[in-house]
Amino acid sequence: MEITTDKNDKAENGEKITGLFEAAGVVYLDFGNCRFVKHGDFLGAEISVGEAKSYGRVWLHRSFPYELPENYISVQDADGEEIGLIRSLDSYGEEQKALIGAELARKYYTPKIERILSLKETHGTSFWKCLTDAGELSFTLQDTSRSISKVGGDAAVITDMFGNRYRIASLKGLDKKSMRKLEIYL
Amino acid sequence: MKELDRIPREVYAEAEKFGVFERDILAAAASDRSRDGIYCDNWILVTRDELLLLGGIDVVEPDERRRRSDPRRLTVKYSKISAERLDRKELSDFKTEKLISGCILTAVDRESQNSVLITYLTCEKEKSMGELCAFLNEECEIETGGRSDGAPPARQGRDARRKGPGGPGGPGGPGGEPGGGDELYCPKCGRKYPDPRTAICPHCVSRASVVERLMGFVKKYRVSVLLILLAMGLTSALSVISPYVSSQFFYDQVLTVGGEFYGQVALVIFIIVSLKVLSLLVEMVSNIITARVVPKIVYDLKETIFSSIEKLSLSYFTNRRTGALMNQVGGDANTIYWFFVEGLPYLIVNVVQTLAVAVIMFFIDWRLSLVAVAFCPAAFFAVKWLYGVMKKLNARRYSASRSMNGMLSDVLGGVRVVKAFARENEEIDRFDKKSGDLATADKTATSFETVMFPCVTFMFVISSVLITGIGGWLVIKGMLTYGKLLSFTAYAAMLYSPMVFFVNITQSITNCFNATYRLMEVMDAEPEVKEKANAENVGRADGRVTFENVCFGYDKSRRVIENVSFDIEAGKKIGIVGHTGAGKSTLANLLIRLYDPDEGRILIDGRDVRELSFETLRKNIAIVSQETYLFQGTILDNIRYAAPDATLDEVICASKASGAHDFIVKLEDGYSTRLGWGYKELSGGERQRVSIARAILRNPRILILDEATSAMDTRTERAIQEALEKLTEGRTTIMIAHRLSTLRDCDSLLVIEHGKVAESGTHSELIRQKGIYYKLYTLQYEALKNAGVEE
């Protein structure tokens, strides 16, 4: 199923189901009601929905990390409850975008595999040595095929036995030697 | 010292440079990413007053000390690159927090209350770092007497996901208890089924009609099939001719002085080669046609079976197991496929060939033929017996192996239960027995095979020895030519070779007939719930629901619903209460027409549901049942299942209203998280929330929530109800619940007992009546009060 941003305004989209927006009570955030500030090494927010409130540290989660990394970003408080949802970063200026971008980049950072240097498998456990954008990394997968999943079309995410993730930005873009090692698991 | 990872010598040496000696270190842990996120080897050393962060790398180099004894031996040395000191007194609330890949260690600055990132780490180090946090926080508490507050949100999310295995539920069956099991007797003739699992009575199956149906699948491809048969006929004719040419003709006409073609060896060689080439070509052509046609026929078959099954009413599914149905789609199609590819063509070839061979043999010499043919029945029955016994032994071997595998998957899947009840040793014994059974079955089958096969083969040897002996005598007496004897022995071998095939084909024909018959059964089964020919299409219903004297039983002999009548005004909210098995879910199944009532009527806006089109029903009614079924695919796909063109905003709002949004975005892949076998497993409550989102997006006039919030805690349930409250305004809502607190906002309540409406009214009316509802209510209320929870 294709995933694209809705072009229309949210209110217009909501008309199809009466009362859905009121019932859901989704709080939409933009530059008008939500400004981000530095909170130590992390991100804090000042949000005025109803009343102005200064939140301490806030957590950002992408709803569609692969398809729409810049849209539908959930802002949550320390209890893991959603304060609001940023439909799009458009309303934010450069400085704010940089703050948000840094926080998201930290959270969603996944080493990008550029080349598979070696891949050996014994009894379903496979040992990988890869060249990534964070240097050469080695990791181990249990149940290899099921640890590799294709996401958002041409990309793939690999999860190792500890839960660390690595990503391949484009399977088509991978060199032939690496692909030959990888393809039997896809 | 709390040494969570073994500290190398070099680290101590480096620490000393900062005035930190071994005796000062209270705790230490290694992390494999630095404060900047770089993958390297770092140490966190905890002293009374500070945290010393050493950034560096492990350098692998030849071991100097053992260079002489083992030059290849390597040693790891720690090499420091950076160092940082943090004041411990300024920090509190240490915790690890999960990122998409890896984790971070954070703390809170006491003075500014700002969060501080101490270091990155991979998931591998998460556990030891967690212990370090516990150590640090404990020390904080002792020093300040303060209390660190709750767990970090990321952890909460993860723990919640870990809760409960949340195994995949079966496909939505009805809530009721359908009766019936394996039937043992044919309902038509009363004879016992030879195999109760297949439930096929050979007496009542008309063979001709089965063949006719079977041929129906082939009809589309009759030209190709005819070509194949022709090619096969040609192949067998060629193979029948070739012994004649290569032996009788060659010896008697070419090699014998006075023969018609005496001396023309090249001619014979030419004939033999051309015959071979011709038969090769014919075979190739027929194989190519087969390879093209057969997959198409099988595709047709599977398509027919699957669409027939999907069209059937739910009652058909409740009377059969899902496994059996899956078998039907896959297995039966394969059986029929096998028959067409391997069975039928070779049957034709072998029958034609055997008859031709027998006729030729009689023409060559009738006396020898009598000997050869006399052995046929004996050989046939010997082979039949051999295969019969083999089949039994193999079946035993198969069932032993299946039983062992079944037990394995059962025990490994339920390992939590096994451990919880400390049944490991019993399970090991059980496995030992099953494994032993398999070994015994294996041994018996293999020994029988190795002994008996050569014995039966020996029978053929006797026959050919007899033919050679008698034939040789006839040649000496001048009653038979040498060439004729040679070709006769070749034909005799051809006569015996398809014996094994003939023994097996009877079974495969039976299997194919059974498969086709089962297929016919499904294809011919009339769906019990049928859409009326001129069913009414109503766009949007008002939502008034009326039950008029409705009676129903899954099993016609046992009523589950007995004379139920009630009326729900459009837009009202009604709650249905009752004991387990009272028939609550059945009422919902009847309303959405998964079944039709045996007596009485069900009306929507005053129209009988049987008069309405399926589309109208499905559009206006949505049900969230207790057994939630999520398909393989992403969460987004699952929520959009019933409304594929819903916008992302709608999806998010529906998820938010059902309480699913907050946990979904916390998943690494958000709405793009894949569900299903081998992927993410959601807990029971999470699955229910996703299902509710799916139903909300459907935007129905009538919403049925059948124990839809049963797997959630009361607080989550409450929050979802508040959202639903706003959403269901003006919609008819039927809520079925066991927990009475779920139903407290309902406009009225129905108490169902033994399939009848026992009481009805509002909450306060029912309490005043002091009947069943009152009893249930006080019971649950008391239980809550005893547990210290006041509603």
Coordinates of N, CA, C and O in Angstrom, one line a residue, chain B residues 486-573:
Chain B
L486 N 16.0 -64.3 -28.5 CA 16.6 -63.1 -27.9 C 15.5 -62.0 -27.7 O 15.4 -61.4 -26.7
S487 N 14.7 -61.8 -28.8 CA 13.7 -60.7 -28.7 C 12.6 -61.1 -27.7 O 12.1 -60.3 -27.0
F488 N 12.4 -62.4 -27.6 CA 11.4 -62.9 -26.6 C 11.8 -62.5 -25.2 O 11.0 -62.0 -24.4
T489 N 13.1 -62.8 -24.8 CA 13.5 -62.4 -23.5 C 13.4 -60.9 -23.2 O 13.0 -60.5 -22.2
A490 N 13.7 -60.1 -24.3 CA 13.6 -58.7 -24.1 C 12.2 -58.3 -23.9 O 11.9 -57.5 -23.0
Y491 N 11.2 -58.9 -24.6 CA 9.8 -58.6 -24.4 C 9.3 -59.1 -23.0 O 8.5 -58.4 -22.4
A492 N 9.8 -60.2 -22.6 CA 9.4 -60.7 -21.2 C 9.8 -59.7 -20.2 O 9.0 -59.4 -19.2
A493 N 11.0 -59.1 -20.3 CA 11.4 -58.1 -19.3 C 10.5 -56.9 -19.4 O 10.1 -56.3 -18.3
M494 N 10.0 -56.5 -20.6 CA 9.1 -55.4 -20.8 C 7.8 -55.7 -20.1 O 7.1 -54.8 -19.7
L495 N 7.4 -57.0 -20.1 CA 6.1 -57.4 -19.6 C 6.1 -57.2 -18.0 O 5.1 -56.8 -17.4
Y496 N 7.3 -57.5 -17.4 CA 7.3 -57.4 -16.0 C 7.6 -56.0 -15.4 O 7.2 -55.7 -14.3
S497 N 8.3 -55.2 -16.2 CA 8.8 -53.9 -15.7 C 7.6 -53.0 -15.2 O 7.9 -52.3 -14.2
P498 N 6.5 -52.9 -15.8 CA 5.5 -52.0 -15.2 C 4.7 -52.6 -14.0 O 3.7 -52.0 -13.6
M499 N 5.1 -53.8 -13.5 CA 4.4 -54.4 -12.5 C 4.2 -53.5 -11.2 O 3.1 -53.4 -10.7
V500 N 5.3 -52.9 -10.8 CA 5.3 -52.0 -9.6 C 4.4 -50.9 -9.9 O 3.6 -50.5 -9.0
F501 N 4.4 -50.4 -11.1 CA 3.5 -49.3 -11.5 C 2.1 -49.6 -11.3 O 1.3 -48.9 -10.7
F502 N 1.7 -50.8 -11.8 CA 0.3 -51.3 -11.8 C -0.1 -51.4 -10.3 O -1.3 -51.2 -10.0
V503 N 0.8 -51.9 -9.5 CA 0.4 -52.0 -8.1 C 0.1 -50.7 -7.4 O -0.9 -50.5 -6.7
N504 N 1.0 -49.7 -7.7 CA 0.8 -48.4 -7.1 C -0.3 -47.6 -7.7 O -0.9 -46.7 -7.0
I505 N -0.6 -47.8 -9.0 CA -1.5 -46.9 -9.6 C -3.0 -47.1 -9.1 O -3.7 -46.1 -9.0
T506 N -3.3 -48.3 -8.6 CA -4.6 -48.4 -8.1 C -4.8 -47.5 -6.9 O -5.9 -46.8 -6.8
Q507 N -3.8 -47.4 -6.1 CA -3.9 -46.5 -4.9 C -4.0 -45.0 -5.4 O -4.8 -44.3 -4.8
S508 N -3.2 -44.7 -6.4 CA -3.2 -43.3 -6.8 C -4.5 -42.9 -7.5 O -4.9 -41.8 -7.3
I509 N -5.1 -43.9 -8.2 CA -6.4 -43.6 -8.8 C -7.4 -43.3 -7.7 O -8.2 -42.3 -7.7
T510 N -7.4 -44.2 -6.7 CA -8.3 -44.0 -5.5 C -8.1 -42.6 -4.9 O -9.1 -41.9 -4.6
N511 N -6.8 -42.3 -4.7 CA -6.6 -41.0 -4.0 C -7.1 -39.8 -4.9 O -7.7 -38.9 -4.4
C512 N -6.9 -40.0 -6.2 CA -7.3 -38.9 -7.1 C -8.8 -38.8 -7.1 O -9.3 -37.7 -7.0
F513 N -9.5 -39.9 -7.1 CA -10.9 -39.9 -7.1 C -11.4 -39.2 -5.8 O -12.4 -38.4 -5.8
N514 N -10.8 -39.6 -4.7 CA -11.2 -39.0 -3.4 C -11.0 -37.5 -3.4 O -11.9 -36.8 -2.9
A515 N -9.8 -37.1 -3.9 CA -9.6 -35.7 -3.9 C -10.6 -34.9 -4.8 O -11.1 -33.9 -4.4
T516 N -10.9 -35.5 -5.9 CA -11.9 -34.9 -6.8 C -13.2 -34.9 -6.1 O -13.9 -33.9 -6.2
Y517 N -13.5 -35.9 -5.4 CA -14.8 -36.0 -4.8 C -15.0 -34.9 -3.7 O -16.0 -34.2 -3.6
R518 N -13.9 -34.8 -2.9 CA -13.9 -33.8 -1.9 C -14.0 -32.4 -2.5 O -14.7 -31.5 -2.0
L519 N -13.4 -32.3 -3.6 CA -13.4 -31.0 -4.4 C -14.9 -30.7 -4.8 O -15.4 -29.6 -4.6
M520 N -15.5 -31.8 -5.3 CA -16.9 -31.6 -5.8 C -17.8 -31.2 -4.6 O -18.7 -30.4 -4.8
E521 N -17.5 -31.8 -3.5 CA -18.3 -31.6 -2.3 C -18.2 -30.1 -2.0 O -19.2 -29.5 -1.7
V522 N -17.0 -29.5 -2.0 CA -16.9 -28.1 -1.7 C -17.5 -27.2 -2.7 O -18.2 -26.3 -2.4
M523 N -17.3 -27.6 -4.0 CA -17.8 -26.8 -5.1 C -19.3 -26.8 -5.1 O -20.0 -25.8 -5.4
D524 N -19.9 -28.0 -4.7 CA -21.3 -28.1 -4.7 C -22.0 -27.7 -3.5 O -23.2 -27.5 -3.4
A525 N -21.2 -27.5 -2.4 CA -21.9 -27.1 -1.1 C -22.5 -25.8 -1.3 O -22.0 -24.8 -1.8
E526 N -23.8 -25.8 -0.9 CA -24.6 -24.5 -1.0 C -24.3 -23.7 0.2 O -24.5 -24.2 1.3
P527 N -23.8 -22.4 0.1 CA -23.7 -21.6 1.3 C -25.0 -21.5 2.0 O -26.0 -21.3 1.3
E528 N -25.0 -21.7 3.3 CA -26.3 -21.7 4.0 C -26.8 -20.2 4.1 O -28.0 -20.0 4.0
V529 N -25.9 -19.3 4.2 CA -26.3 -17.9 4.2 C -26.1 -17.4 2.8 O -25.0 -17.3 2.3
K530 N -27.2 -17.1 2.2 CA -27.1 -16.7 0.8 C -27.7 -15.3 0.6 O -28.6 -14.9 1.3
E531 N -27.1 -14.6 -0.3 CA -27.6 -13.2 -0.6 C -28.8 -13.4 -1.5 O -28.8 -14.2 -2.4
K532 N -29.9 -12.7 -1.2 CA -31.1 -12.8 -2.0 C -30.8 -12.2 -3.4 O -30.0 -11.3 -3.5
A533 N -31.4 -12.8 -4.3 CA -31.2 -12.4 -5.7 C -31.4 -10.9 -5.9 O -30.6 -10.2 -6.5
N534 N -32.5 -10.4 -5.4 CA -32.8 -9.0 -5.6 C -32.7 -8.3 -4.3 O -33.6 -7.5 -3.8
A535 N -31.5 -8.5 -3.6 CA -31.3 -7.9 -2.3 C -31.3 -6.4 -2.4 O -30.8 -5.9 -3.4
E536 N -31.8 -5.8 -1.3 CA -31.9 -4.3 -1.3 C -30.6 -3.7 -1.0 O -29.9 -4.2 -0.1
N537 N -30.2 -2.7 -1.7 CA -29.0 -1.9 -1.3 C -29.4 -0.6 -0.7 O -30.0 0.3 -1.3
V538 N -29.1 -0.5 0.6 CA -29.5 0.7 1.3 C -28.1 1.4 1.6 O -27.2 0.8 2.1
G539 N -28.0 2.6 1.3 CA -26.8 3.4 1.5 C -26.4 3.4 2.9 O -25.5 2.6 3.4
R540 N -27.0 4.3 3.7 CA -26.6 4.4 5.1 C -27.8 4.1 5.9 O -28.9 4.8 5.8
A541 N -27.7 3.2 6.8 CA -28.8 2.8 7.7 C -28.9 3.8 8.8 O -28.0 4.5 9.1
D542 N -30.1 3.9 9.5 CA -30.2 4.7 10.7 C -29.6 4.0 11.9 O -29.0 4.6 12.7
G543 N -29.8 2.7 11.9 CA -29.1 1.9 12.9 C -30.1 1.3 14.0 O -29.6 1.0 15.1
R544 N -31.3 1.2 13.6 CA -32.3 0.6 14.6 C -32.1 -0.9 14.4 O -32.2 -1.4 13.3
V545 N -32.0 -1.6 15.5 CA -31.8 -3.1 15.4 C -32.9 -3.8 16.2 O -33.2 -3.4 17.3
T546 N -33.6 -4.7 15.5 CA -34.7 -5.4 16.2 C -34.5 -6.9 16.1 O -34.3 -7.4 15.0
F547 N -34.6 -7.6 17.2 CA -34.7 -9.1 17.1 C -36.1 -9.5 17.4 O -36.7 -9.0 18.4
E548 N -36.7 -10.3 16.6 CA -38.1 -10.8 16.8 C -38.1 -12.3 17.0 O -37.9 -13.0 16.0
N549 N -38.4 -12.8 18.1 CA -38.5 -14.2 18.4 C -37.4 -15.0 17.8 O -37.7 -16.0 17.1
V550 N -36.2 -14.6 17.9 CA -35.1 -15.3 17.2 C -34.7 -16.6 17.9 O -34.5 -16.6 19.2
C551 N -34.6 -17.7 17.2 CA -34.1 -19.0 17.7 C -33.0 -19.4 16.8 O -33.0 -19.3 15.6
F552 N -32.0 -20.0 17.4 CA -30.9 -20.5 16.6 C -30.0 -21.5 17.4 O -29.9 -21.4 18.6
G553 N -29.4 -22.4 16.6 CA -28.5 -23.4 17.2 C -27.5 -23.7 16.2 O -27.8 -23.9 15.0
Y554 N -26.2 -23.8 16.6 CA -25.1 -24.2 15.6 C -25.4 -25.6 15.2 O -25.2 -25.9 14.0
D555 N -25.8 -26.4 16.1 CA -26.2 -27.7 15.9 C -27.7 -27.7 15.9 O -28.3 -27.2 16.9
K556 N -28.3 -28.2 14.9 CA -29.8 -28.0 14.8 C -30.5 -28.7 16.0 O -31.7 -28.4 16.3
S557 N -29.9 -29.6 16.6 CA -30.6 -30.3 17.7 C -30.4 -29.6 19.1 O -31.1 -29.9 20.0
R558 N -29.6 -28.6 19.1 CA -29.4 -27.9 20.4 C -29.5 -26.4 20.2 O -28.6 -25.8 19.5
R559 N -30.5 -25.8 20.8 CA -30.7 -24.4 20.6 C -29.7 -23.6 21.5 O -29.5 -23.9 22.7
V560 N -29.1 -22.6 20.9 CA -28.2 -21.7 21.7 C -28.9 -20.5 22.0 O -28.8 -19.9 23.1
I561 N -29.8 -20.1 21.1 CA -30.6 -18.9 21.3 C -32.1 -19.3 21.2 O -32.5 -20.0 20.3
E562 N -32.8 -18.9 22.2 CA -34.2 -19.4 22.4 C -35.1 -18.2 22.5 O -35.1 -17.5 23.5
N563 N -35.8 -17.9 21.4 CA -36.9 -16.9 21.4 C -36.5 -15.6 22.0 O -37.0 -15.1 23.0
V564 N -35.4 -15.0 21.4 CA -34.9 -13.7 21.9 C -35.6 -12.6 21.1 O -35.6 -12.6 19.9
S565 N -36.1 -11.6 21.8 CA -36.7 -10.4 21.2 C -36.2 -9.2 21.9 O -36.1 -9.2 23.2
F566 N -35.7 -8.2 21.2 CA -35.4 -6.9 21.8 C -35.3 -5.9 20.7 O -35.3 -6.2 19.5
D567 N -35.3 -4.6 21.1 CA -35.3 -3.6 20.1 C -34.3 -2.5 20.6 O -34.4 -2.1 21.7
I568 N -33.4 -2.1 19.7 CA -32.5 -1.1 20.0 C -32.8 0.1 19.1 O -32.7 0.0 17.9
E569 N -33.1 1.2 19.7 CA -33.3 2.4 19.0 C -32.0 2.9 18.3 O -30.9 2.7 18.8
A570 N -32.2 3.5 17.2 CA -31.0 4.0 16.4 C -30.2 5.0 17.3 O -30.8 5.8 18.0
G571 N -28.9 4.8 17.3 CA -28.0 5.7 18.1 C -27.9 5.4 19.6 O -27.2 6.1 20.3
K572 N -28.6 4.3 20.0 CA -28.5 4.0 21.4 C -27.3 3.0 21.7 O -26.9 2.3 20.8
K573 N -27.0 2.9 22.9 CA -25.9 2.0 23.3 C -26.5 1.0 24.2 O -27.1 1.3 25.2

